[in-house]
Short mmCIF file of C-alpha atoms in Angstrom, two decimals:
data_model
loop_
_atom_site.label_atom_id
_atom_site.label_comp_id
_atom_site.label_asym_id
_atom_site.label_seq_id
_atom_site.Cartn_x
_atom_site.Cartn_y
_atom_site.Cartn_z
CA MET F 293 21.28 9.16 4.80
CA ILE F 294 19.43 6.16 2.49
CA TYR F 295 15.86 6.47 3.32
CA LEU F 296 14.40 3.65 2.75
CA ASP F 297 10.65 3.96 4.28
CA ALA F 298 9.36 4.88 0.66
CA ALA F 299 5.44 2.76 2.39
CA ALA F 300 5.42 5.36 4.50
CA THR F 301 5.44 7.92 2.83
CA THR F 302 8.17 9.50 -0.39
CA PRO F 303 9.05 13.36 -1.01
CA VAL F 304 7.56 15.25 -3.67
CA LYS F 305 8.68 14.51 -6.79
CA GLN F 306 9.95 18.14 -8.44
CA GLN F 307 8.08 18.41 -11.59
CA ILE F 308 4.50 17.92 -9.34
CA LEU F 309 6.12 20.98 -7.00
CA GLU F 310 6.25 22.97 -10.32
CA LEU F 311 3.05 22.03 -11.38
CA VAL F 312 0.56 22.33 -8.47
CA TRP F 313 2.45 25.89 -6.60
CA PRO F 314 0.65 27.64 -8.79
CA LEU F 315 -2.47 25.97 -7.98
CA MET F 316 -2.13 27.16 -4.50
CA ALA F 317 -0.71 30.53 -5.34
CA ARG F 318 -2.68 31.93 -8.52
CA ASP F 319 -4.52 29.75 -9.24
CA PHE F 320 -6.51 29.37 -6.24
CA GLY F 321 -9.63 29.81 -7.51
CA ASN F 322 -12.81 27.64 -5.59
CA PRO F 323 -13.83 24.78 -8.50
CA SER F 324 -17.91 25.48 -9.08
CA SER F 325 -17.42 29.28 -8.62
CA THR F 326 -18.58 31.15 -12.23
CA HIS F 327 -16.15 33.11 -12.31
CA GLY F 328 -12.97 32.99 -14.64
CA ILE F 329 -10.61 31.83 -11.38
CA GLY F 330 -12.88 29.41 -10.29
CA GLU F 331 -13.37 28.60 -13.86
CA THR F 332 -9.41 28.37 -13.70
CA ALA F 333 -9.46 25.84 -10.84
CA ALA F 334 -12.77 23.81 -12.79
CA ARG F 335 -10.03 22.77 -15.78
CA ALA F 336 -6.69 21.85 -13.66
CA LEU F 337 -9.84 19.48 -11.88
CA ASP F 338 -11.09 17.93 -15.05
CA TYR F 339 -7.40 17.70 -16.21
CA ALA F 340 -6.97 14.92 -12.78
CA ARG F 341 -10.13 13.39 -13.26
CA THR F 342 -8.92 12.69 -17.08
CA THR F 343 -6.32 11.89 -16.12
CA ALA F 344 -6.21 9.61 -13.36
CA ALA F 345 -9.18 7.99 -15.63
CA GLY F 346 -7.38 7.45 -18.01
CA THR F 347 -4.16 5.95 -16.91
CA LEU F 348 -7.05 3.42 -14.79
CA GLY F 349 -8.40 2.52 -18.10
CA VAL F 350 -11.59 3.49 -16.18
CA ARG F 351 -14.64 6.17 -16.71
CA THR F 352 -14.50 9.83 -15.44
CA GLY F 353 -17.23 9.45 -13.43
CA ASP F 354 -16.00 6.39 -12.02
CA ILE F 355 -13.35 8.82 -9.93
CA VAL F 356 -13.62 10.39 -6.26
CA PHE F 357 -11.10 12.22 -4.35
CA THR F 358 -10.36 12.48 -1.58
CA SER F 359 -8.02 13.13 1.50
CA GLY F 360 -5.79 9.72 0.93
CA GLY F 361 -5.85 6.15 0.87
CA THR F 362 -7.70 5.58 4.00
CA GLU F 363 -10.45 8.25 3.44
CA ALA F 364 -11.06 6.25 0.23
CA ASN F 365 -10.99 2.78 1.71
CA ASN F 366 -13.97 3.51 4.01
CA LEU F 367 -15.65 5.72 1.25
CA ALA F 368 -15.25 2.08 -1.10
CA ILE F 369 -16.31 -0.01 1.57
CA ILE F 370 -18.73 2.47 4.16
CA GLY F 371 -20.19 3.66 0.96
CA LEU F 372 -20.94 0.29 -1.46
CA ALA F 373 -21.16 -1.46 1.74
CA LEU F 374 -24.26 0.29 3.11
CA ALA F 375 -25.61 1.50 0.02
CA ASN F 376 -26.29 -2.01 -2.25
CA PRO F 377 -29.39 -3.91 -0.24
CA ARG F 378 -27.94 -7.83 -1.53
CA GLY F 379 -27.12 -8.69 2.01
CA ARG F 380 -25.14 -8.05 4.68
CA HIS F 381 -22.26 -9.78 4.58
CA VAL F 382 -18.46 -8.53 4.29
CA ILE F 383 -15.14 -10.81 3.61
CA ARG F 384 -11.45 -9.41 3.67
CA SER F 385 -8.59 -10.61 4.46
CA GLY F 386 -6.78 -11.53 7.40
CA ILE F 387 -3.65 -8.84 6.62
CA GLU F 388 -5.57 -5.93 5.65
CA HIS F 389 -4.18 -2.33 6.18
CA SER F 390 -6.33 -0.93 10.09
CA SER F 391 -8.42 1.34 7.38
CA VAL F 392 -9.86 -1.93 5.93
CA ARG F 393 -9.99 -4.01 9.67
CA GLU F 394 -11.60 -0.14 11.25
CA ALA F 395 -14.36 0.48 8.59
CA CYS F 396 -15.17 -3.43 8.74
CA ASP F 397 -15.42 -3.15 11.96
CA TYR F 398 -17.81 -0.09 11.72
CA LEU F 399 -19.79 -1.70 9.34
CA GLN F 400 -20.35 -5.10 11.75
CA ARG F 401 -20.49 -2.88 15.36
CA HIS F 402 -23.26 -0.04 13.80
CA HIS F 403 -25.00 -1.89 11.09
CA GLY F 404 -24.97 -5.11 11.52
CA PHE F 405 -22.68 -6.23 9.29
CA THR F 406 -20.97 -10.41 9.41
CA ILE F 407 -17.32 -10.00 8.49
CA ASP F 408 -15.98 -13.37 7.65
CA ILE F 409 -11.86 -12.49 7.32
CA VAL F 410 -10.06 -14.95 5.38
CA PRO F 411 -7.19 -15.67 6.30
CA VAL F 412 -2.96 -16.08 4.97
CA GLY F 413 -0.98 -18.92 4.18
CA PRO F 414 2.74 -18.54 5.97
CA GLY F 415 4.21 -16.83 3.11
CA GLY F 416 1.34 -13.63 3.25
CA LEU F 417 -0.59 -15.16 0.55
CA VAL F 418 -5.40 -15.69 0.44
CA ASP F 419 -6.01 -19.11 -0.89
CA PRO F 420 -8.53 -17.70 -3.63
CA ALA F 421 -10.70 -21.48 -3.05
CA GLU F 422 -10.51 -20.60 1.04
CA LEU F 423 -12.19 -17.13 0.19
CA THR F 424 -14.82 -18.98 -2.72
CA ALA F 425 -15.72 -21.11 1.02
CA LEU F 426 -16.79 -18.36 2.53
CA LEU F 427 -18.77 -16.33 -0.06
CA ARG F 428 -22.64 -16.79 0.29
CA GLU F 429 -26.07 -15.60 -1.52
CA ASP F 430 -26.42 -12.62 1.10
CA THR F 431 -22.35 -11.61 0.10
CA THR F 432 -21.78 -7.67 0.08
CA LEU F 433 -18.67 -7.10 -1.07
CA VAL F 434 -15.20 -8.73 -0.64
CA THR F 435 -11.70 -6.53 0.12
CA VAL F 436 -9.00 -7.92 0.04
CA MET F 437 -5.78 -5.89 -1.17
CA ALA F 438 -3.21 -5.82 -3.55
CA VAL F 439 -0.38 -5.64 -2.05
CA ASN F 440 0.48 -6.01 1.25
CA ASN F 441 2.11 -2.41 2.70
CA GLU F 442 4.38 -5.12 6.02
CA ILE F 443 5.13 -7.59 3.62
CA GLY F 444 5.52 -7.00 0.12
CA THR F 445 3.26 -9.58 -0.93
CA ILE F 446 1.18 -9.55 -4.22
CA GLN F 447 -2.32 -10.96 -3.50
CA PRO F 448 -4.22 -13.18 -6.91
CA LEU F 449 -6.61 -10.36 -7.23
CA PRO F 450 -7.77 -11.97 -10.83
CA GLU F 451 -8.84 -15.71 -9.49
CA ILE F 452 -10.10 -13.62 -6.25
CA SER F 453 -12.59 -11.38 -8.65
CA ALA F 454 -13.66 -13.09 -10.82
CA ALA F 455 -14.85 -15.66 -7.48
CA THR F 456 -16.40 -12.67 -6.38
CA HIS F 457 -18.68 -11.58 -9.15
CA ALA F 458 -19.98 -15.12 -10.12
CA VAL F 459 -21.87 -14.89 -6.13
CA GLY F 460 -22.74 -11.69 -7.75
CA ALA F 461 -20.67 -9.34 -4.57
CA LEU F 462 -18.86 -6.14 -5.36
CA MET F 463 -14.96 -6.07 -5.48
CA HIS F 464 -12.26 -3.72 -3.94
CA ALA F 465 -8.81 -3.67 -3.60
CA ASP F 466 -6.44 -1.50 -1.60
CA VAL F 467 -3.56 -0.22 -4.19
CA VAL F 468 -1.83 2.25 -2.56
CA GLN F 469 1.53 -0.56 -1.95
CA ALA F 470 0.90 -1.90 -5.90
CA ALA F 471 1.31 1.63 -8.13
CA GLY F 472 4.79 1.81 -9.72
CA TRP F 473 5.71 -1.85 -9.38
CA LEU F 474 2.39 -3.50 -10.55
CA PRO F 475 -0.17 -2.11 -14.00
CA ILE F 476 -2.45 -0.79 -12.59
CA ALA F 477 -5.07 -0.53 -15.31
CA GLU F 478 -4.67 -4.35 -15.97
CA LEU F 479 -5.96 -4.32 -12.16
CA ALA F 480 -8.73 -2.36 -11.84
CA ARG F 481 -9.86 -4.02 -15.02
CA ASP F 482 -11.25 -6.62 -12.62
CA LEU F 483 -12.67 -4.52 -9.92
CA ASP F 484 -15.86 -2.55 -8.84
CA ALA F 485 -13.30 -1.06 -6.52
CA LEU F 486 -9.97 1.06 -5.91
CA SER F 487 -8.69 2.87 -2.68
CA LEU F 488 -5.09 5.32 -3.44
CA SER F 489 -3.57 7.41 -1.71
CA GLY F 490 -0.57 10.14 -3.34
CA HIS F 491 2.03 10.18 -0.95
CA LYS F 492 3.34 7.76 -1.50
CA LEU F 493 3.95 7.68 -5.35
CA GLY F 494 6.11 11.17 -5.18
CA GLY F 495 2.21 13.60 -4.64
CA MET F 496 1.66 15.72 -1.74
CA LYS F 497 -0.12 14.13 1.79
CA GLY F 498 -3.42 14.68 2.29
CA ALA F 499 -4.68 13.25 -0.89
CA GLY F 500 -5.97 10.25 -3.14
CA LEU F 501 -9.04 9.44 -4.63
CA ALA F 502 -11.08 6.28 -4.62
CA MET F 503 -12.12 4.27 -8.32
CA ILE F 504 -15.81 3.40 -7.53
CA ARG F 505 -17.72 2.16 -10.40
CA GLY F 506 -20.49 5.28 -11.58
CA LYS F 507 -23.30 3.27 -11.81
CA LEU F 508 -22.70 2.07 -8.06
CA ALA F 509 -25.22 3.63 -5.27
CA LEU F 510 -22.55 4.51 -2.95
CA GLU F 511 -23.89 6.14 0.27
CA PRO F 512 -21.58 8.66 0.94
CA GLY F 513 -18.90 9.73 4.32
CA ILE F 514 -19.00 13.34 3.99
CA HIS F 515 -21.75 15.29 3.58
CA GLY F 516 -22.29 18.30 2.12
CA GLY F 517 -22.84 20.20 -0.42
CA GLY F 518 -22.42 17.98 -3.72
CA GLN F 519 -18.94 17.68 -4.64
CA GLU F 520 -18.09 14.97 -6.49
CA ARG F 521 -21.75 13.83 -8.15
CA GLY F 522 -22.39 13.35 -4.33
CA ARG F 523 -20.49 10.69 -3.67
CA ARG F 524 -17.61 12.85 -1.42
CA SER F 525 -18.97 16.57 -0.49
CA GLY F 526 -16.95 19.36 0.06
CA THR F 527 -15.21 21.78 -1.79
CA GLU F 528 -11.84 19.98 -3.59
CA ASN F 529 -8.15 19.36 -3.03
CA ILE F 530 -7.00 21.16 -6.42
CA ALA F 531 -3.43 21.12 -5.60
CA GLY F 532 -4.23 17.64 -3.86
CA ALA F 533 -6.41 15.77 -7.27
CA VAL F 534 -3.40 17.50 -9.65
CA SER F 535 -1.18 16.13 -7.63
CA THR F 536 -1.86 12.74 -6.95
CA ALA F 537 -3.08 12.03 -10.59
CA THR F 538 0.48 13.23 -12.03
CA ALA F 539 1.72 11.38 -9.69
CA LEU F 540 -0.38 7.72 -10.47
CA ARG F 541 0.80 9.09 -14.01
CA LEU F 542 4.25 8.66 -13.97
CA ALA F 543 3.83 6.06 -11.40
CA ALA F 544 1.69 4.33 -13.77
CA SER F 545 4.62 4.83 -16.46
CA GLN F 546 7.68 3.36 -14.64
CA VAL F 547 6.41 -0.27 -13.28
CA GLU F 548 9.05 -1.65 -15.94
CA ALA F 549 11.29 -1.12 -13.80
CA PHE F 550 10.01 -3.97 -11.61
CA GLU F 551 12.27 -6.54 -12.99
CA THR F 552 15.66 -4.76 -12.44
CA THR F 553 14.72 -3.48 -9.42
CA ARG F 554 13.41 -6.82 -7.55
CA ASP F 555 17.50 -8.32 -8.42
CA ARG F 556 18.45 -5.82 -6.49
CA THR F 557 16.40 -6.77 -3.85
CA GLU F 558 16.73 -10.58 -4.43
CA GLN F 559 20.74 -9.34 -4.04
CA LEU F 560 19.47 -7.14 -0.24
CA ILE F 561 17.72 -10.28 1.10
CA ASP F 562 20.07 -12.76 0.70
CA THR F 563 23.34 -10.29 2.09
CA VAL F 564 21.56 -9.87 5.13
CA LEU F 565 20.32 -13.84 5.35
CA ASP F 566 23.76 -14.96 4.56
CA GLY F 567 24.83 -13.05 6.65
CA LEU F 568 22.96 -13.66 9.78
CA ASN F 569 22.61 -17.17 9.28
CA HIS F 570 25.25 -18.53 8.57
CA GLY F 571 26.12 -21.63 10.34
CA ARG F 572 23.32 -22.11 12.01
CA ALA F 573 21.04 -24.15 12.23
CA PRO F 574 17.11 -24.54 10.97
CA GLY F 575 14.89 -23.01 13.58
CA GLN F 576 17.87 -21.15 14.88
CA GLU F 577 18.21 -19.19 12.65
CA ALA F 578 18.81 -15.00 13.50
CA ALA F 579 17.03 -13.49 10.51
CA LEU F 580 14.09 -14.26 9.05
CA LEU F 581 12.27 -13.12 5.52
CA THR F 582 8.69 -12.67 5.84
CA GLY F 583 6.33 -12.88 3.58
CA ASP F 584 6.32 -15.42 0.43
CA ARG F 585 9.55 -14.89 -1.19
CA GLY F 586 8.61 -15.25 -4.73
CA ARG F 587 5.20 -13.36 -5.66
CA ARG F 588 6.23 -9.73 -3.96
CA VAL F 589 6.65 -6.45 -4.92
CA PRO F 590 10.69 -5.53 -5.30
CA GLY F 591 10.19 -2.31 -3.55
CA ILE F 592 9.32 -4.02 0.87
CA VAL F 593 10.96 -5.80 2.20
CA SER F 594 10.04 -7.40 5.84
CA PHE F 595 13.20 -8.80 8.38
CA VAL F 596 12.86 -10.52 11.93
CA PHE F 597 15.15 -11.15 14.21
CA PRO F 598 14.24 -13.53 16.23
CA GLY F 599 16.16 -12.14 19.70
CA ALA F 600 16.69 -9.50 18.91
CA ASN F 601 14.99 -5.83 19.79
CA GLY F 602 13.15 -4.43 16.70
CA GLU F 603 13.20 -0.51 17.94
CA THR F 604 16.73 -1.11 18.81
CA ILE F 605 17.48 -2.07 15.27
CA LEU F 606 16.13 0.53 14.21
CA LEU F 607 17.34 3.44 16.78
CA GLU F 608 21.30 1.01 15.12
CA LEU F 609 20.39 1.29 11.84
CA GLU F 610 19.71 4.78 11.44
CA ARG F 611 23.34 6.06 13.82
CA ARG F 612 24.46 4.21 10.86
CA GLY F 613 22.73 6.10 7.86
CA VAL F 614 19.78 3.73 7.22
CA ILE F 615 16.21 5.51 7.66
CA CYS F 616 13.51 2.94 7.77
CA SER F 617 10.85 0.93 9.57
CA SER F 618 9.02 -1.62 12.11
CA GLY F 619 6.41 -1.66 9.81
CA SER F 620 3.46 0.02 8.85
CA ALA F 621 3.72 4.02 9.77
CA CYS F 622 0.09 4.14 11.15
CA ALA F 623 0.36 2.18 13.56
CA ALA F 624 4.34 3.59 14.76
CA GLY F 625 4.89 3.42 18.70
CA SER F 626 2.00 0.46 19.49
CA THR F 627 4.23 -1.76 21.22
CA ASP F 628 1.06 -4.97 19.69
CA PRO F 629 3.37 -7.00 16.96
CA SER F 630 1.79 -6.38 13.94
CA PRO F 631 -1.46 -8.08 13.05
CA VAL F 632 -0.32 -8.96 8.95
CA LEU F 633 2.63 -10.50 11.03
CA LEU F 634 0.20 -12.43 13.70
CA GLY F 635 -1.46 -13.14 10.00
CA LEU F 636 0.74 -15.19 9.11
CA GLY F 637 1.08 -17.67 12.55
CA LEU F 638 4.40 -15.71 14.26
CA ASP F 639 4.78 -15.34 17.60
CA PRO F 640 3.74 -12.11 18.68
CA ASP F 641 8.19 -11.59 20.97
CA VAL F 642 8.95 -12.26 17.16
CA ALA F 643 6.55 -9.92 15.20
CA ARG F 644 7.86 -7.33 18.13
CA THR F 645 11.36 -8.11 16.00
CA ALA F 646 10.35 -6.86 12.90
CA VAL F 647 12.29 -4.09 10.90
CA ARG F 648 10.89 -2.93 6.80
CA LEU F 649 13.27 -1.77 4.80
CA SER F 650 10.66 -0.25 1.70
CA PHE F 651 11.90 1.98 -1.54
CA THR F 652 11.37 2.95 -5.27
CA ALA F 653 12.35 2.23 -8.43
CA GLU F 654 14.60 5.29 -8.51
CA THR F 655 16.40 3.24 -4.81
CA THR F 656 20.10 2.56 -6.01
CA GLU F 657 22.10 -0.93 -6.47
CA VAL F 658 24.44 0.53 -4.20
CA GLN F 659 22.66 2.63 -1.24
CA LEU F 660 20.89 -1.18 -1.68
CA SER F 661 24.43 -3.09 -1.01
CA THR F 662 25.05 -1.10 1.59
CA ALA F 663 21.95 -0.89 3.97
CA ALA F 664 22.05 -4.52 3.71
CA ARG F 665 25.02 -5.17 5.22
CA ALA F 666 24.47 -1.51 7.86
CA VAL F 667 21.56 -4.68 8.98
CA VAL F 668 23.73 -7.36 8.92
CA ALA F 669 26.18 -5.08 11.32
CA ALA F 670 23.34 -3.45 13.21
CA VAL F 671 22.07 -6.77 14.26
CA GLN F 672 25.23 -7.46 15.36
CA ALA F 673 25.81 -4.32 17.07
CA VAL F 674 22.55 -4.95 19.19
CA THR F 675 22.50 -8.89 19.86
CA ASP F 676 25.31 -12.07 20.42
CA THR F 677 25.21 -13.08 16.62
CA ALA F 678 27.97 -14.81 15.95
CA PRO F 679 30.31 -12.63 13.08
CA ALA F 680 28.06 -12.31 9.25
CA ARG F 681 30.08 -13.69 6.37
CA VAL F 682 29.39 -10.54 3.79
CA VAL F 683 31.00 -11.58 0.57
CA ALA F 684 31.31 -8.32 -1.29
CA ARG F 685 30.74 -8.18 -4.24
CA PRO F 686 33.34 -6.99 -7.63
CA GLU F 687 32.52 -3.10 -7.68
CA GLU F 688 32.19 -3.33 -4.43
CA ALA F 689 35.74 -5.28 -3.36
#
């Protein structure tokens, strides 16, 4: 099996398992307790907070541990918007994760906010000038994801953040898919808040964090015992916090693999596009890459196959030993076309044919080249596509 659905989740790294197991089985105390077992748990939580803050280049008081990226997005967006009375205007991009879209919709439905959506171009990129034109005196928050979870595009956050701060508004980014590929501390430097999920990085599911500058007022999403400096009540998930912080630290140490993996990704893209489009006229392609080819992380590649059935292709790929998806795992099972792909201007029927291959820097060149040939063969098997021209690389001949 070749697992290429890392944007949905990743296996827990062995060293993280070894680190967190004692926190669940032996050092299981409540960090708010004053006895020895509780104090041991409190030290583990301090380790997690210090590690996460150090990796992001922020203060320990800026870290709020959550149940994952979805809660972190909700806490940052709703919490900041409600607590900062600058105005009731929020801007988001047209290709945000569902947890961002729904959080903004909640503000609109229940608190009278106006939500402006800045569109993206055909490559999936926000034009900073278009976003700047939407900024107002009453803009409270701008939220634009660093890397799209379906097409892998890297947004120009420094320019967007500079424009946002110039009018006095706050800047949040979902950086769930950026960690491990981009220098995460550099991203954090330009932001007032960001959201992360541990299980995308080799950590445990059900654990993540929000970085929200401690000087900012924040309306908590969960009320209770006042944990996390009153920002997120509830007994802390110590193992999850340690898992997330450690996974983030490990991912941040591997960003130098970006260029090496990008070379492998380019070969994968070429194999699929050349294999399925050879001899076809422009506008008649059997395979199209979604998202900007140059400005993207190498670990997310998404194609659409006009005239094919995306789910059938996925089943054929699984039969051939390649595990991937059509897009966001949060929308799995839905027959609706992806809002992200519709945001690129794709026809709904074409958007339904999407196949996303997502992987980590540990995925080998052989695995990717094998998967690329499997995609070509799978599409041929379920359509009337002409035989592919797949040229074996020297080491595979």
